[in-house]
Structure formats: structure tokens, C-alpha cells
Amino acid sequence: RIASELYLIDDMVAEGVVVMDTSTALLQTDIGLKEWARGRALMGEPKLPEPPQATAQNVWADGWAELLQLGMSKGVGAMAAQYAQGCVVDWPGARVAHGRGEVEQFWSKLRNALPSAKFTLCHRVGRSDPMMPPRASVRWRLTGKHDGWGLFGAPTGAMVSVVGISQAEFGDDGVKREFTIFDEAAVWAQIFG
């Protein structure tokens, strides 16, 4: 469960951003998520590179970016209303869910944990090809204090940075499939650090 964004120059990788879902990998071991995060926190503060701010023009990419921005600024309910009723969603920690209610619940837990954090759209790309659904991918960052109750438990005031990649496929009724990945374990490590 890894998502990557690679920049190619003359068919060679010049730069890349890789986001790993460590929490899903930990499910395959005897190491608990919070135990791993506490150990990681003892190793020192992880250095997160500042991602490039390039944005490609594409109607699907722009629409997906606007939808994520809407959810982070105006409320997740408005965002979830743009999903197909029977949507399928994949999130960190091997979470797979169906329907708008699940979409609203997950994104609300993330945003509620970091209510004052700044949401930044870092990069977007979209495609529409014959015999394929329109699709888009957005890399984003949520940076600020863990100052609310939500996905990461009781507020601690710790400064955290969440780097995520959210991909979507679109159908006649809106988003029909979403795959969002961020390193939930790395966020816990920042909280414990």
C-alpha cells in the first residue's frame, strides 16, 4: 500500500514523492501501530521535504482538487454529497468502506483531529481515456496542531504534517471509487515526538 508521484525528464526519474501506509504493513506483524510510532518518535523528528507546487491543467484533476478543498474548508458533508451512493473507498490501515456515510465519517475524523491545520494542494493530475473512467490524483498536505478529537484520539497540541495522495475514479453519479493514502503511523510518531 504505497502511492508514488514521479517526475520524469527524458524518460528518467528526476524527482519523486512516495507515501507509504505503514499502518497496513504493521497489521501483518506483532507490532502495534502506537508501539511502532513511539519507537519511531524516539529516533528523532522525521524530515519531510517540501513538495513541488506544480499543478497541471485538467478538468478531472481540477474538479477532484476542488472537491477535496471543499471538504477541508466548507465541511465534509458537502464533499461526500459528490460521491456516488454505492462508492467504494480505500484508506490507510487497510480500511475499505462503501457509501457516502463512510466517506463523511472518515474525512470528518481526519479533519476534526486537525481543525486548525492548513490544507495545501501540492499537485494534481487527471486522465480521460477511451474505455476507462475519468480519473484524477491529488497530492496534498495538512499541516498544523493536533488540536481536536478525531482520528488521532485526544488533542495533544503536537505539530504534525500529513502528506497524502488521493485518487478518484468518476462515474455518472460522482466519485465512484477513491483511494487515499497517508502514513498514519508517521503521524502518530509526530504526535508522540
PDB file of C-alpha atoms in Angstrom:
ATOM      1  CA  ARG A   1       0.000   0.000   0.000  1.00  0.00           C
ATOM      2  CA  ILE A   2       2.261   2.646  -1.405  1.00  0.00           C
ATOM      3  CA  ALA A   3       1.462   5.560  -3.694  1.00  0.00           C
ATOM      4  CA  SER A   4       4.137   7.495  -5.514  1.00  0.00           C
ATOM      5  CA  GLU A   5       4.362  10.528  -7.704  1.00  0.00           C
ATOM      6  CA  LEU A   6       7.344  10.596 -10.041  1.00  0.00           C
ATOM      7  CA  TYR A   7       8.647  13.436 -12.196  1.00  0.00           C
ATOM      8  CA  LEU A   8      10.304  12.269 -15.408  1.00  0.00           C
ATOM      9  CA  ILE A   9      12.723  14.183 -17.607  1.00  0.00           C
ATOM     10  CA  ASP A  10      13.695  12.455 -20.847  1.00  0.00           C
ATOM     11  CA  ASP A  11      12.169   9.183 -19.541  1.00  0.00           C
ATOM     12  CA  MET A  12      14.322   9.281 -16.397  1.00  0.00           C
ATOM     13  CA  VAL A  13      13.070   9.817 -12.851  1.00  0.00           C
ATOM     14  CA  ALA A  14      14.254  13.254 -11.742  1.00  0.00           C
ATOM     15  CA  GLU A  15      12.250  13.570  -8.533  1.00  0.00           C
ATOM     16  CA  GLY A  16       9.695  11.570  -6.603  1.00  0.00           C
ATOM     17  CA  VAL A  17       7.368  11.593  -3.632  1.00  0.00           C
ATOM     18  CA  VAL A  18       6.468   8.252  -2.032  1.00  0.00           C
ATOM     19  CA  VAL A  19       3.721   7.842   0.578  1.00  0.00           C
ATOM     20  CA  MET A  20       3.570   4.512   2.439  1.00  0.00           C
ATOM     21  CA  ASP A  21       0.696   3.185   4.512  1.00  0.00           C
ATOM     22  CA  THR A  22       2.817   1.828   7.374  1.00  0.00           C
ATOM     23  CA  SER A  23      -0.253   1.067   9.489  1.00  0.00           C
ATOM     24  CA  THR A  24      -1.412  -1.553   6.966  1.00  0.00           C
ATOM     25  CA  ALA A  25       2.054  -3.144   6.929  1.00  0.00           C
ATOM     26  CA  LEU A  26       2.029  -3.265  10.731  1.00  0.00           C
ATOM     27  CA  LEU A  27      -1.229  -5.236  10.654  1.00  0.00           C
ATOM     28  CA  GLN A  28       0.871  -8.124   9.277  1.00  0.00           C
ATOM     29  CA  THR A  29       3.217  -8.080  12.301  1.00  0.00           C
ATOM     30  CA  ASP A  30       3.033  -8.340  16.078  1.00  0.00           C
ATOM     31  CA  ILE A  31       3.964  -4.657  16.380  1.00  0.00           C
ATOM     32  CA  GLY A  32       1.094  -2.312  17.237  1.00  0.00           C
ATOM     33  CA  LEU A  33       0.637   0.995  15.436  1.00  0.00           C
ATOM     34  CA  LYS A  34       1.172   3.156  18.519  1.00  0.00           C
ATOM     35  CA  GLU A  35       4.087   0.987  19.736  1.00  0.00           C
ATOM     36  CA  TRP A  36       5.831   1.463  16.357  1.00  0.00           C
ATOM     37  CA  ALA A  37       5.079   5.203  16.406  1.00  0.00           C
ATOM     38  CA  ARG A  38       6.546   5.631  19.913  1.00  0.00           C
ATOM     39  CA  GLY A  39       9.713   3.825  18.792  1.00  0.00           C
ATOM     40  CA  ARG A  40       9.910   5.994  15.682  1.00  0.00           C
ATOM     41  CA  ALA A  41       9.445   9.129  17.765  1.00  0.00           C
ATOM     42  CA  LEU A  42      12.490   8.152  19.868  1.00  0.00           C
ATOM     43  CA  MET A  43      14.569   8.097  16.666  1.00  0.00           C
ATOM     44  CA  GLY A  44      14.061  11.836  16.211  1.00  0.00           C
ATOM     45  CA  GLU A  45      11.852  14.082  14.163  1.00  0.00           C
ATOM     46  CA  PRO A  46      11.289  12.822  10.607  1.00  0.00           C
ATOM     47  CA  LYS A  47      12.253  15.291   7.905  1.00  0.00           C
ATOM     48  CA  LEU A  48       9.510  15.875   5.376  1.00  0.00           C
ATOM     49  CA  PRO A  49      10.578  17.512   2.113  1.00  0.00           C
ATOM     50  CA  GLU A  50       8.566  20.446   0.869  1.00  0.00           C
ATOM     51  CA  PRO A  51       6.765  19.013  -2.139  1.00  0.00           C
ATOM     52  CA  PRO A  52       6.846  20.788  -5.519  1.00  0.00           C
ATOM     53  CA  GLN A  53       3.880  23.063  -6.170  1.00  0.00           C
ATOM     54  CA  ALA A  54       3.295  22.156  -9.840  1.00  0.00           C
ATOM     55  CA  THR A  55      -0.329  21.916 -10.981  1.00  0.00           C
ATOM     56  CA  ALA A  56      -1.314  20.509 -14.356  1.00  0.00           C
ATOM     57  CA  GLN A  57      -4.462  21.795 -16.063  1.00  0.00           C
ATOM     58  CA  ASN A  58      -7.097  19.065 -16.437  1.00  0.00           C
ATOM     59  CA  VAL A  59     -10.837  19.242 -15.827  1.00  0.00           C
ATOM     60  CA  TRP A  60     -10.892  15.992 -13.788  1.00  0.00           C
ATOM     61  CA  ALA A  61      -7.811  16.900 -11.759  1.00  0.00           C
ATOM     62  CA  ASP A  62      -9.121  20.403 -11.105  1.00  0.00           C
ATOM     63  CA  GLY A  63     -12.546  19.065 -10.112  1.00  0.00           C
ATOM     64  CA  TRP A  64     -11.080  16.489  -7.726  1.00  0.00           C
ATOM     65  CA  ALA A  65      -8.778  19.098  -6.175  1.00  0.00           C
ATOM     66  CA  GLU A  66     -11.726  21.476  -5.706  1.00  0.00           C
ATOM     67  CA  LEU A  67     -13.773  18.700  -4.082  1.00  0.00           C
ATOM     68  CA  LEU A  68     -11.001  17.915  -1.565  1.00  0.00           C
ATOM     69  CA  GLN A  69     -10.554  21.632  -0.878  1.00  0.00           C
ATOM     70  CA  LEU A  70     -14.321  21.957  -0.334  1.00  0.00           C
ATOM     71  CA  GLY A  71     -14.269  19.140   2.225  1.00  0.00           C
ATOM     72  CA  MET A  72     -11.348  20.608   4.138  1.00  0.00           C
ATOM     73  CA  SER A  73     -12.701  24.174   4.176  1.00  0.00           C
ATOM     74  CA  LYS A  74     -16.501  24.111   3.955  1.00  0.00           C
ATOM     75  CA  GLY A  75     -17.281  20.759   5.563  1.00  0.00           C
ATOM     76  CA  VAL A  76     -17.037  17.113   4.708  1.00  0.00           C
ATOM     77  CA  GLY A  77     -20.798  16.722   4.190  1.00  0.00           C
ATOM     78  CA  ALA A  78     -20.661  18.912   1.087  1.00  0.00           C
ATOM     79  CA  MET A  79     -17.784  16.797  -0.208  1.00  0.00           C
ATOM     80  CA  ALA A  80     -19.486  13.447   0.481  1.00  0.00           C
ATOM     81  CA  ALA A  81     -22.594  14.570  -1.411  1.00  0.00           C
ATOM     82  CA  GLN A  82     -20.483  14.494  -4.598  1.00  0.00           C
ATOM     83  CA  TYR A  83     -19.827  10.748  -4.264  1.00  0.00           C
ATOM     84  CA  ALA A  84     -21.933   8.026  -5.882  1.00  0.00           C
ATOM     85  CA  GLN A  85     -24.229   6.378  -3.350  1.00  0.00           C
ATOM     86  CA  GLY A  86     -22.500   2.996  -3.833  1.00  0.00           C
ATOM     87  CA  CYS A  87     -18.925   4.307  -3.940  1.00  0.00           C
ATOM     88  CA  VAL A  88     -16.002   2.159  -2.802  1.00  0.00           C
ATOM     89  CA  VAL A  89     -13.242   3.794  -0.788  1.00  0.00           C
ATOM     90  CA  ASP A  90      -9.811   2.611   0.399  1.00  0.00           C
ATOM     91  CA  TRP A  91      -7.992   4.390   3.233  1.00  0.00           C
ATOM     92  CA  PRO A  92      -4.911   3.904   5.432  1.00  0.00           C
ATOM     93  CA  GLY A  93      -4.896   0.989   7.843  1.00  0.00           C
ATOM     94  CA  ALA A  94      -6.479  -1.373   5.279  1.00  0.00           C
ATOM     95  CA  ARG A  95      -9.846   0.360   5.694  1.00  0.00           C
ATOM     96  CA  VAL A  96     -12.249  -0.389   2.854  1.00  0.00           C
ATOM     97  CA  ALA A  97     -15.744   1.072   3.003  1.00  0.00           C
ATOM     98  CA  HIS A  98     -18.804   1.787   0.863  1.00  0.00           C
ATOM     99  CA  GLY A  99     -21.153   4.730   0.601  1.00  0.00           C
ATOM    100  CA  ARG A 100     -21.340   8.430   1.312  1.00  0.00           C
ATOM    101  CA  GLY A 101     -21.809   7.969   5.053  1.00  0.00           C
ATOM    102  CA  GLU A 102     -18.451   6.204   5.354  1.00  0.00           C
ATOM    103  CA  VAL A 103     -16.791   8.916   3.255  1.00  0.00           C
ATOM    104  CA  GLU A 104     -18.145  11.616   5.537  1.00  0.00           C
ATOM    105  CA  GLN A 105     -17.156   9.714   8.692  1.00  0.00           C
ATOM    106  CA  PHE A 106     -13.533   9.088   7.636  1.00  0.00           C
ATOM    107  CA  TRP A 107     -12.758  12.568   6.305  1.00  0.00           C
ATOM    108  CA  SER A 108     -14.505  14.139   9.336  1.00  0.00           C
ATOM    109  CA  LYS A 109     -12.303  12.153  11.732  1.00  0.00           C
ATOM    110  CA  LEU A 110      -9.181  13.342   9.913  1.00  0.00           C
ATOM    111  CA  ARG A 111     -10.256  16.990   9.743  1.00  0.00           C
ATOM    112  CA  ASN A 112     -11.619  17.033  13.316  1.00  0.00           C
ATOM    113  CA  ALA A 113      -8.235  15.844  14.614  1.00  0.00           C
ATOM    114  CA  LEU A 114      -6.547  18.834  12.956  1.00  0.00           C
ATOM    115  CA  PRO A 115      -9.241  21.526  12.799  1.00  0.00           C
ATOM    116  CA  SER A 116      -6.868  24.490  12.622  1.00  0.00           C
ATOM    117  CA  ALA A 117      -4.358  22.824  10.275  1.00  0.00           C
ATOM    118  CA  LYS A 118      -3.682  24.320   6.860  1.00  0.00           C
ATOM    119  CA  PHE A 119      -4.742  22.184   3.884  1.00  0.00           C
ATOM    120  CA  THR A 120      -2.488  22.626   0.844  1.00  0.00           C
ATOM    121  CA  LEU A 121      -2.973  21.178  -2.621  1.00  0.00           C
ATOM    122  CA  CYS A 122       0.514  20.234  -3.824  1.00  0.00           C
ATOM    123  CA  HIS A 123      -0.011  18.585  -7.203  1.00  0.00           C
ATOM    124  CA  ARG A 124      -2.834  17.265  -9.353  1.00  0.00           C
ATOM    125  CA  VAL A 125      -3.115  15.194 -12.497  1.00  0.00           C
ATOM    126  CA  GLY A 126      -6.084  13.753 -14.368  1.00  0.00           C
ATOM    127  CA  ARG A 127      -6.812  11.460 -17.296  1.00  0.00           C
ATOM    128  CA  SER A 128      -9.733  10.590 -19.515  1.00  0.00           C
ATOM    129  CA  ASP A 129      -9.056   7.733 -21.932  1.00  0.00           C
ATOM    130  CA  PRO A 130     -11.279   5.592 -24.160  1.00  0.00           C
ATOM    131  CA  MET A 131     -12.827   2.582 -22.407  1.00  0.00           C
ATOM    132  CA  MET A 132     -11.677   3.888 -18.988  1.00  0.00           C
ATOM    133  CA  PRO A 133     -13.463   6.001 -16.380  1.00  0.00           C
ATOM    134  CA  PRO A 134     -12.213   9.563 -15.942  1.00  0.00           C
ATOM    135  CA  ARG A 135      -9.760   9.646 -13.060  1.00  0.00           C
ATOM    136  CA  ALA A 136      -7.586  12.034 -11.102  1.00  0.00           C
ATOM    137  CA  SER A 137      -4.904  12.079  -8.437  1.00  0.00           C
ATOM    138  CA  VAL A 138      -4.096  14.864  -5.974  1.00  0.00           C
ATOM    139  CA  ARG A 139      -1.159  15.099  -3.583  1.00  0.00           C
ATOM    140  CA  TRP A 140      -1.979  17.235  -0.577  1.00  0.00           C
ATOM    141  CA  ARG A 141      -0.608  18.278   2.793  1.00  0.00           C
ATOM    142  CA  LEU A 142      -2.393  19.018   6.069  1.00  0.00           C
ATOM    143  CA  THR A 143      -0.072  20.894   8.455  1.00  0.00           C
ATOM    144  CA  GLY A 144      -0.793  22.230  11.917  1.00  0.00           C
ATOM    145  CA  LYS A 145      -1.546  21.351  15.520  1.00  0.00           C
ATOM    146  CA  HIS A 146      -3.236  18.181  16.676  1.00  0.00           C
ATOM    147  CA  ASP A 147      -5.815  20.290  18.496  1.00  0.00           C
ATOM    148  CA  GLY A 148      -9.035  18.332  18.120  1.00  0.00           C
ATOM    149  CA  TRP A 149     -10.661  14.976  18.833  1.00  0.00           C
ATOM    150  CA  GLY A 150     -10.686  12.700  15.813  1.00  0.00           C
ATOM    151  CA  LEU A 151      -8.637  10.083  14.003  1.00  0.00           C
ATOM    152  CA  PHE A 152      -5.681  10.501  16.387  1.00  0.00           C
ATOM    153  CA  GLY A 153      -7.517  10.486  19.719  1.00  0.00           C
ATOM    154  CA  ALA A 154      -7.389  13.197  22.360  1.00  0.00           C
ATOM    155  CA  PRO A 155      -5.787  16.503  21.291  1.00  0.00           C
ATOM    156  CA  THR A 156      -2.102  16.823  22.227  1.00  0.00           C
ATOM    157  CA  GLY A 157      -1.142  20.150  20.667  1.00  0.00           C
ATOM    158  CA  ALA A 158       1.663  18.423  18.734  1.00  0.00           C
ATOM    159  CA  MET A 159       2.639  19.935  15.403  1.00  0.00           C
ATOM    160  CA  VAL A 160       2.051  17.417  12.622  1.00  0.00           C
ATOM    161  CA  SER A 161       2.291  17.271   8.868  1.00  0.00           C
ATOM    162  CA  VAL A 162       0.208  14.748   6.947  1.00  0.00           C
ATOM    163  CA  VAL A 163       1.218  14.179   3.323  1.00  0.00           C
ATOM    164  CA  GLY A 164      -1.416  12.291   1.359  1.00  0.00           C
ATOM    165  CA  ILE A 165      -2.270  11.170  -2.134  1.00  0.00           C
ATOM    166  CA  SER A 166      -5.946  10.836  -3.043  1.00  0.00           C
ATOM    167  CA  GLN A 167      -7.014   9.195  -6.273  1.00  0.00           C
ATOM    168  CA  ALA A 168     -10.545   9.066  -7.653  1.00  0.00           C
ATOM    169  CA  GLU A 169     -12.498   7.458 -10.470  1.00  0.00           C
ATOM    170  CA  PHE A 170     -15.621   9.262 -11.627  1.00  0.00           C
ATOM    171  CA  GLY A 171     -18.950   7.971 -12.876  1.00  0.00           C
ATOM    172  CA  ASP A 172     -22.319   9.474 -13.803  1.00  0.00           C
ATOM    173  CA  ASP A 173     -23.224   9.979 -10.123  1.00  0.00           C
ATOM    174  CA  GLY A 174     -19.917  11.470  -8.963  1.00  0.00           C
ATOM    175  CA  VAL A 175     -16.891   9.822  -7.359  1.00  0.00           C
ATOM    176  CA  LYS A 176     -17.374   6.072  -7.678  1.00  0.00           C
ATOM    177  CA  ARG A 177     -14.017   4.960  -6.257  1.00  0.00           C
ATOM    178  CA  GLU A 178     -11.488   6.678  -4.010  1.00  0.00           C
ATOM    179  CA  PHE A 179      -8.063   5.541  -2.878  1.00  0.00           C
ATOM    180  CA  THR A 180      -6.448   7.797  -0.273  1.00  0.00           C
ATOM    181  CA  ILE A 181      -3.143   7.016   1.341  1.00  0.00           C
ATOM    182  CA  PHE A 182      -1.096   8.753   4.013  1.00  0.00           C
ATOM    183  CA  ASP A 183       1.270   7.365   6.609  1.00  0.00           C
ATOM    184  CA  GLU A 184      -0.936   7.179   9.686  1.00  0.00           C
ATOM    185  CA  ALA A 185       1.918   5.635  11.712  1.00  0.00           C
ATOM    186  CA  ALA A 186       4.218   8.564  10.843  1.00  0.00           C
ATOM    187  CA  VAL A 187       1.549  10.975  12.106  1.00  0.00           C
ATOM    188  CA  TRP A 188       1.392   9.083  15.401  1.00  0.00           C
ATOM    189  CA  ALA A 189       5.202   9.291  15.592  1.00  0.00           C
ATOM    190  CA  GLN A 190       4.954  13.088  15.248  1.00  0.00           C
ATOM    191  CA  ILE A 191       2.316  13.172  17.986  1.00  0.00           C
ATOM    192  CA  PHE A 192       4.473  11.080  20.338  1.00  0.00           C
ATOM    193  CA  GLY A 193       7.640  13.024  19.401  1.00  0.00           C
TER     194      GLY A 193
END
